[in-house]
GROMACS .gro file of C-alpha atoms in nm:
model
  250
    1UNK     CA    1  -0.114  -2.234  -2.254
    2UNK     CA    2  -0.305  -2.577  -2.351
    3UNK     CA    3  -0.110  -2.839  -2.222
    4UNK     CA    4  -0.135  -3.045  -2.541
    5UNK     CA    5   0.006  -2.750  -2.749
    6UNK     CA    6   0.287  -2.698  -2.525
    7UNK     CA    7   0.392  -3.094  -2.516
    8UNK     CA    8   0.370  -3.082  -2.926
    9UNK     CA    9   0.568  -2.772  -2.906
   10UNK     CA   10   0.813  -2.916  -2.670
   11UNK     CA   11   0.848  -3.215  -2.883
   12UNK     CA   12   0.900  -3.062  -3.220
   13UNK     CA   13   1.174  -2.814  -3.041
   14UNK     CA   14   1.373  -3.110  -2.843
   15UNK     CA   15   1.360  -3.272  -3.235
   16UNK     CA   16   1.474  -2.996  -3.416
   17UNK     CA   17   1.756  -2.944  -3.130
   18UNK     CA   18   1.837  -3.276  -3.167
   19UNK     CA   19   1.955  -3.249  -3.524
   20UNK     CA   20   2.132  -2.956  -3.477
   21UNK     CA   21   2.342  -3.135  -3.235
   22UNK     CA   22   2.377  -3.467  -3.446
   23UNK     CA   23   2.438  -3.306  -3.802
   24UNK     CA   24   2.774  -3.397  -3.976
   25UNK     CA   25   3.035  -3.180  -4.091
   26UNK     CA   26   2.987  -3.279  -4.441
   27UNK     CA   27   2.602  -3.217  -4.391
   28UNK     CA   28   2.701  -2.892  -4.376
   29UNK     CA   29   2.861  -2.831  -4.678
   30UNK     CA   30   2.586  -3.015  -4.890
   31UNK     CA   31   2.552  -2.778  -5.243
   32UNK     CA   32   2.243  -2.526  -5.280
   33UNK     CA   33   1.978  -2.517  -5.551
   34UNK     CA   34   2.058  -2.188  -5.736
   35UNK     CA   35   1.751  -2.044  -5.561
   36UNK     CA   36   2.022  -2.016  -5.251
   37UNK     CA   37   1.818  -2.177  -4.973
   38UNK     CA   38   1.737  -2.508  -4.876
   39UNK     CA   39   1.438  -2.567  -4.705
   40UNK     CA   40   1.448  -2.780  -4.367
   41UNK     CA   41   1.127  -2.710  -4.210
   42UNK     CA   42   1.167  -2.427  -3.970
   43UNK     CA   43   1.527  -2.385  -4.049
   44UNK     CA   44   1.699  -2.207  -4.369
   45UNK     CA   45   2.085  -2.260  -4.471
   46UNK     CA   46   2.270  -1.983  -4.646
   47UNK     CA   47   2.423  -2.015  -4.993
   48UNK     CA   48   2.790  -1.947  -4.832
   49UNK     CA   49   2.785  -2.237  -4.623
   50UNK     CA   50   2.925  -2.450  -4.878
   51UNK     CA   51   3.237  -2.213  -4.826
   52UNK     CA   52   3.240  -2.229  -4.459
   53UNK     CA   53   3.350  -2.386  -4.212
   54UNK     CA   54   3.166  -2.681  -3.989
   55UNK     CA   55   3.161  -2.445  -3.721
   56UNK     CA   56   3.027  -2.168  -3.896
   57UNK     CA   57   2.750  -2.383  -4.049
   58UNK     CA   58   2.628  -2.515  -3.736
   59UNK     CA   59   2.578  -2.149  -3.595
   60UNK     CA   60   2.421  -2.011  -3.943
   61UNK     CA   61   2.178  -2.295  -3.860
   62UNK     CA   62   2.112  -2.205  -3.493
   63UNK     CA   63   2.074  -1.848  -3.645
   64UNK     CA   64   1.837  -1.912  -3.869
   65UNK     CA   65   1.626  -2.167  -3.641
   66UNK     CA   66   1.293  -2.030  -3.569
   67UNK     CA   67   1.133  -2.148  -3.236
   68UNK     CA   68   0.775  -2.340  -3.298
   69UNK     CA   69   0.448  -2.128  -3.269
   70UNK     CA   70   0.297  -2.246  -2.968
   71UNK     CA   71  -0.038  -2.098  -2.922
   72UNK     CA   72  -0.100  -1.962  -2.553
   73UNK     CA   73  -0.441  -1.972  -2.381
   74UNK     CA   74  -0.512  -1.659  -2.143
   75UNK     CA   75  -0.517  -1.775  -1.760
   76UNK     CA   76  -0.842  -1.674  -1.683
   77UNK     CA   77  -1.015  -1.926  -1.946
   78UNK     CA   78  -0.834  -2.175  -1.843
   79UNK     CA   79  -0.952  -2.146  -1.454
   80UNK     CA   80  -1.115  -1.827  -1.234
   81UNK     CA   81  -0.939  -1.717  -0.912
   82UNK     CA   82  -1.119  -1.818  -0.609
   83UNK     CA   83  -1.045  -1.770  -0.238
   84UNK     CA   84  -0.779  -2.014  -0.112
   85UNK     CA   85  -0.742  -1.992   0.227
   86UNK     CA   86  -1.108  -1.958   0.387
   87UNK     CA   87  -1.347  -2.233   0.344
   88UNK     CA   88  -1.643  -2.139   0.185
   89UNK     CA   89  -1.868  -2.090   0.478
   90UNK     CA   90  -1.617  -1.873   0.629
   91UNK     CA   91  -1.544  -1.674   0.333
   92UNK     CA   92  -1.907  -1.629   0.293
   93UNK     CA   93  -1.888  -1.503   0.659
   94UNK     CA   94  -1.618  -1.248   0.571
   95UNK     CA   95  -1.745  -1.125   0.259
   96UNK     CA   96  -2.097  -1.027   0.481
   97UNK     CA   97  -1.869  -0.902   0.764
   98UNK     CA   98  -1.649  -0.689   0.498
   99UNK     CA   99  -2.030  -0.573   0.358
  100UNK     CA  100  -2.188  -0.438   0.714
  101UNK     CA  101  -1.886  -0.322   0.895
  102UNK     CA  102  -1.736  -0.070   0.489
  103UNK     CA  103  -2.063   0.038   0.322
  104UNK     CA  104  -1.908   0.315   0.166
  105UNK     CA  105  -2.137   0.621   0.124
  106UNK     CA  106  -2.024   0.961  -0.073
  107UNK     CA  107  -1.878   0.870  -0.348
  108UNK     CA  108  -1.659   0.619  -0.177
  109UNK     CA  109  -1.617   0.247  -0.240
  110UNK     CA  110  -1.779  -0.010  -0.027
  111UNK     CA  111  -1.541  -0.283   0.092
  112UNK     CA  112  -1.664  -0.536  -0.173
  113UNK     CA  113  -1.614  -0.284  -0.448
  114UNK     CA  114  -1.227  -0.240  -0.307
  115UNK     CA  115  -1.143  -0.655  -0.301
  116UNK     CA  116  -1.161  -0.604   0.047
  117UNK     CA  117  -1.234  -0.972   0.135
  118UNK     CA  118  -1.020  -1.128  -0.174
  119UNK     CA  119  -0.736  -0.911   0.003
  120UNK     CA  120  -0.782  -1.030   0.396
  121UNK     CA  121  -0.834  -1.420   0.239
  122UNK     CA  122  -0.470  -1.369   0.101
  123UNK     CA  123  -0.296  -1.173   0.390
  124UNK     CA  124  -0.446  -1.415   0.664
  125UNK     CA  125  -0.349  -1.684   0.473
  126UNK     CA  126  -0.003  -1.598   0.455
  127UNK     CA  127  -0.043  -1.461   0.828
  128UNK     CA  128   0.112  -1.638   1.174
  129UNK     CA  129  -0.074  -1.940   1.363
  130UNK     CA  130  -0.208  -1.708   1.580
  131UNK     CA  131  -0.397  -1.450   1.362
  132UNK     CA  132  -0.514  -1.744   1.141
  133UNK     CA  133  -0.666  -1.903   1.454
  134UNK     CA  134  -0.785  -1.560   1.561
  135UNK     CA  135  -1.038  -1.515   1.218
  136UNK     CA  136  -1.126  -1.894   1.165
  137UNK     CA  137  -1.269  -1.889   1.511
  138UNK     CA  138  -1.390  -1.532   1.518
  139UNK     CA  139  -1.571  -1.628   1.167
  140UNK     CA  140  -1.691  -1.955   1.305
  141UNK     CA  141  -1.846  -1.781   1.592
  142UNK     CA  142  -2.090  -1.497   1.394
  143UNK     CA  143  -2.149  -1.783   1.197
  144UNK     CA  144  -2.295  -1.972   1.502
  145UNK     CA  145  -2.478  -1.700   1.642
  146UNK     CA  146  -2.656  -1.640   1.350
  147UNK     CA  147  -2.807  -1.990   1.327
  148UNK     CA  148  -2.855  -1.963   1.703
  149UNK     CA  149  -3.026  -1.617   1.681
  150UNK     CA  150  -3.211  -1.619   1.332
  151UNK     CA  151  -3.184  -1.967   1.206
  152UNK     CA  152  -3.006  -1.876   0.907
  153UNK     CA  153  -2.581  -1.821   0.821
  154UNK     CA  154  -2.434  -1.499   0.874
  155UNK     CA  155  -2.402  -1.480   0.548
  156UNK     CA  156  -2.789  -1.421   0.451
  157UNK     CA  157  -2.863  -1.200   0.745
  158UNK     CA  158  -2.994  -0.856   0.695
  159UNK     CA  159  -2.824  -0.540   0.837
  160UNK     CA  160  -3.040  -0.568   1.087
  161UNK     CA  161  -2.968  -0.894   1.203
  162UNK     CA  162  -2.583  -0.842   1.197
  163UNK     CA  163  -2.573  -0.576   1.382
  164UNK     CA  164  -2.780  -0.795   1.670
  165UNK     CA  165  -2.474  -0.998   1.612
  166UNK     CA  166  -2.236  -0.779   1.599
  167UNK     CA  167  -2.288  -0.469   1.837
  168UNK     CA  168  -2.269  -0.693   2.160
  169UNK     CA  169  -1.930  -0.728   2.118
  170UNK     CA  170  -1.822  -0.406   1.928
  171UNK     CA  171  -1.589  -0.222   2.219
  172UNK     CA  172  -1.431   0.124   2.157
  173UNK     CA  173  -1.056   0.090   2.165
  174UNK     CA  174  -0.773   0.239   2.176
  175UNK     CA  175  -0.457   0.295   1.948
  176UNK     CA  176  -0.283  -0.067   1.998
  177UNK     CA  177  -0.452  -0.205   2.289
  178UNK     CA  178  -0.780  -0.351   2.174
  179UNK     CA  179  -1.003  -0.622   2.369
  180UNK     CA  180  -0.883  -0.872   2.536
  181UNK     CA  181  -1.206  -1.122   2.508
  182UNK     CA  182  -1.143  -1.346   2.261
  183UNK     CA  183  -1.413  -1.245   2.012
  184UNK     CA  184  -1.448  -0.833   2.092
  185UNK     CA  185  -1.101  -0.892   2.000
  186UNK     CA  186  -1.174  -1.052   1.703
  187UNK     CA  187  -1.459  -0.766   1.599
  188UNK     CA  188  -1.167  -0.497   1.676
  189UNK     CA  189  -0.935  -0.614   1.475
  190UNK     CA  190  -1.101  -0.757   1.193
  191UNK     CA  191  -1.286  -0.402   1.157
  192UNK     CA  192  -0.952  -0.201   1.196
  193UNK     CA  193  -0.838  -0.491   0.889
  194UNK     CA  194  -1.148  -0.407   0.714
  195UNK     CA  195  -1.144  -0.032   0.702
  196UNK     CA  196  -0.741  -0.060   0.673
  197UNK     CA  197  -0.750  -0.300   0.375
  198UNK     CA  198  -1.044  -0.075   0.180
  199UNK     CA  199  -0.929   0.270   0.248
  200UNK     CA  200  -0.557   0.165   0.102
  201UNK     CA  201  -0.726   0.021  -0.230
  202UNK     CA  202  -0.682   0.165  -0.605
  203UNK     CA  203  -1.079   0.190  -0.607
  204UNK     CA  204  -1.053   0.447  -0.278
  205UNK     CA  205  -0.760   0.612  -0.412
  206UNK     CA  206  -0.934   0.680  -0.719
  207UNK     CA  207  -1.251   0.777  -0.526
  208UNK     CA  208  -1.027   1.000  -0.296
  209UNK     CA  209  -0.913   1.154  -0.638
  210UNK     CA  210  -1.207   1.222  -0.771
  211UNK     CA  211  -1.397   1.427  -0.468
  212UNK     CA  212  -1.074   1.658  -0.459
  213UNK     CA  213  -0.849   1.531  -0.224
  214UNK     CA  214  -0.531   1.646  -0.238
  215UNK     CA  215  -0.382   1.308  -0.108
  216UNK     CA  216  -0.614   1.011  -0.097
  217UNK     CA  217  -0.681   0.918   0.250
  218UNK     CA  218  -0.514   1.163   0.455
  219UNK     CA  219  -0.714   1.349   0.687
  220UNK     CA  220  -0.956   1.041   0.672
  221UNK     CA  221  -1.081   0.873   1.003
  222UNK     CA  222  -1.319   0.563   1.128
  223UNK     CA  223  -1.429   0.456   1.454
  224UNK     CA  224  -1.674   0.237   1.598
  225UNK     CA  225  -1.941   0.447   1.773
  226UNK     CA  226  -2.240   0.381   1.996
  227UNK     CA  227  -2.548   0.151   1.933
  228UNK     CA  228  -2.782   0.402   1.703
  229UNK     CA  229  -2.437   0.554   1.579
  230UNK     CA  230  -2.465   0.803   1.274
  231UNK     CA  231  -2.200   0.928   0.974
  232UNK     CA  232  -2.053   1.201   1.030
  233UNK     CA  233  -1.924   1.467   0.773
  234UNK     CA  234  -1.752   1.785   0.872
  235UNK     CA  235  -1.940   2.009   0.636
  236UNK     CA  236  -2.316   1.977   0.763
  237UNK     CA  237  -2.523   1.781   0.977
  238UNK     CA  238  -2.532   1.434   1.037
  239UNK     CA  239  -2.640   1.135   0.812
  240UNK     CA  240  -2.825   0.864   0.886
  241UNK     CA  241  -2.594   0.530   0.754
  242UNK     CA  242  -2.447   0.184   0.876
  243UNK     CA  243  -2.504   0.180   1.257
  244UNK     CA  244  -2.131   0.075   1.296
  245UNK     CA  245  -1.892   0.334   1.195
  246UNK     CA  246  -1.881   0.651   1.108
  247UNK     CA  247  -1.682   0.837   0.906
  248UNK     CA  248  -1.529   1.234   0.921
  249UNK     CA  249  -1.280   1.440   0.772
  250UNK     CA  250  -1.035   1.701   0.919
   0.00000   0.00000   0.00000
């Protein structure tokens, strides 16, 4: 909604509510035209209330009052949704992270097709001290190695180039004990998030859906694999794809 339209339409409600309120009994009983209405803007007064009552006046009034047409502008013209947690380098960071780590492949999403990164911005921002500290640093850090490495932010490195980044400090784990360094920690977690956060979205569902699944996601599995990893699929040989997961179905 404008703001100017909704002041104007506040303003011509509090007025009419106003009179309502203030109107005398012998308002009330003022005689009709023969036409039987009397016209008072946005309200109407029957041709029995010269037979009734104050009381039953006021509330043929209140019937008949008709709330002002306030015009309402949709959200999204007013402003866009952006992230609101992240800074901008960092959500840069993520969005590149969310890109190399869920490509998608066979018929399913990638991570930027599932909101992946609008998602994580949202949960970690809402998420304790600890965790927040956990990604700002975590994205702070690929963001410095990549202008150590390559001169350039994470965020315009090729796949190549990440997974120089990355791979160093991507460390098979298991169930809920992943690394305890500070940033293979961070790479665990934030690719459990990742995969988590995409294979849970409408846009996998739907995928899921639509290559026969019975239930989307179940007998679905990632894992980080070795440097010069490959995708695997249970029906036929091995893919070449993303060097850092892989993906297989019971």
């Amino acid at each position: 909604m404008k703001r100017r339209d909704f002041v104007k339409g506040l303003a011509a409600a509090t007025a009419t509510g106003a009179a309502l309120g203030q109107q005398k009994p012998s308002q009330a009983t003022t005689p009709v035209p023969a036409t039987g209405t009397v016209d008072q803007g946005t309200m109407a007064v029957s041709p029995n209330a010269a037979s009734s009552t104050p009381a039953q006046a006021r509330m043929q009034q209140m019937a008949a009052f008709r709330s002002p047409n306030i015009p309402v502008t949709p959200p999204d013209v007013v402003a866009s949704t952006d992230a609101h947690y992240f800074t901008a380098v960092r959500y840069a960071t993520l969005v590149h992270l969310c890109e190399i780590l869920m490509p998608g492949g066979d018929g399913y999403p990638t991570a930027l097709q599932a909101d992946t990164p609008q998602f994580l911005d949202f949960h970690v921002g809402g998420s304790p001290a600890d965790r927040q500290t956990m990604y700002n640093d975590g994205l702070d850090r690929l963001n410095a190695d990549a202008m150590k490495k390559f001169n350039i932010p994470f965020a315009k490195t090729d796949a190549k180039q990440a997974d120089a980044i990355i791979r160093p400090f991507l460390k098979a784990w298991i169930n809920d004990h992943p690394p305890r360094e500070k940033h293979e920690r961070f790479i665990a977690l934030a690719h459990r998030d990742i995969r988590t956060v995409t294979m849970n979205s409408p846009a996998w569902a739907t995928a899921a859906e639509a290559s026969g699944e019975r239930t989307p996601g179940v007998g679905l599995y990632w894992a980080s694999v070795d440097p010069g990893g490959q995708k695997w699929v249970s029906h036929g040989a091995p893919k070449a794809s993303a060097p850092l997961t892989k993906q297989a179905h019971s």
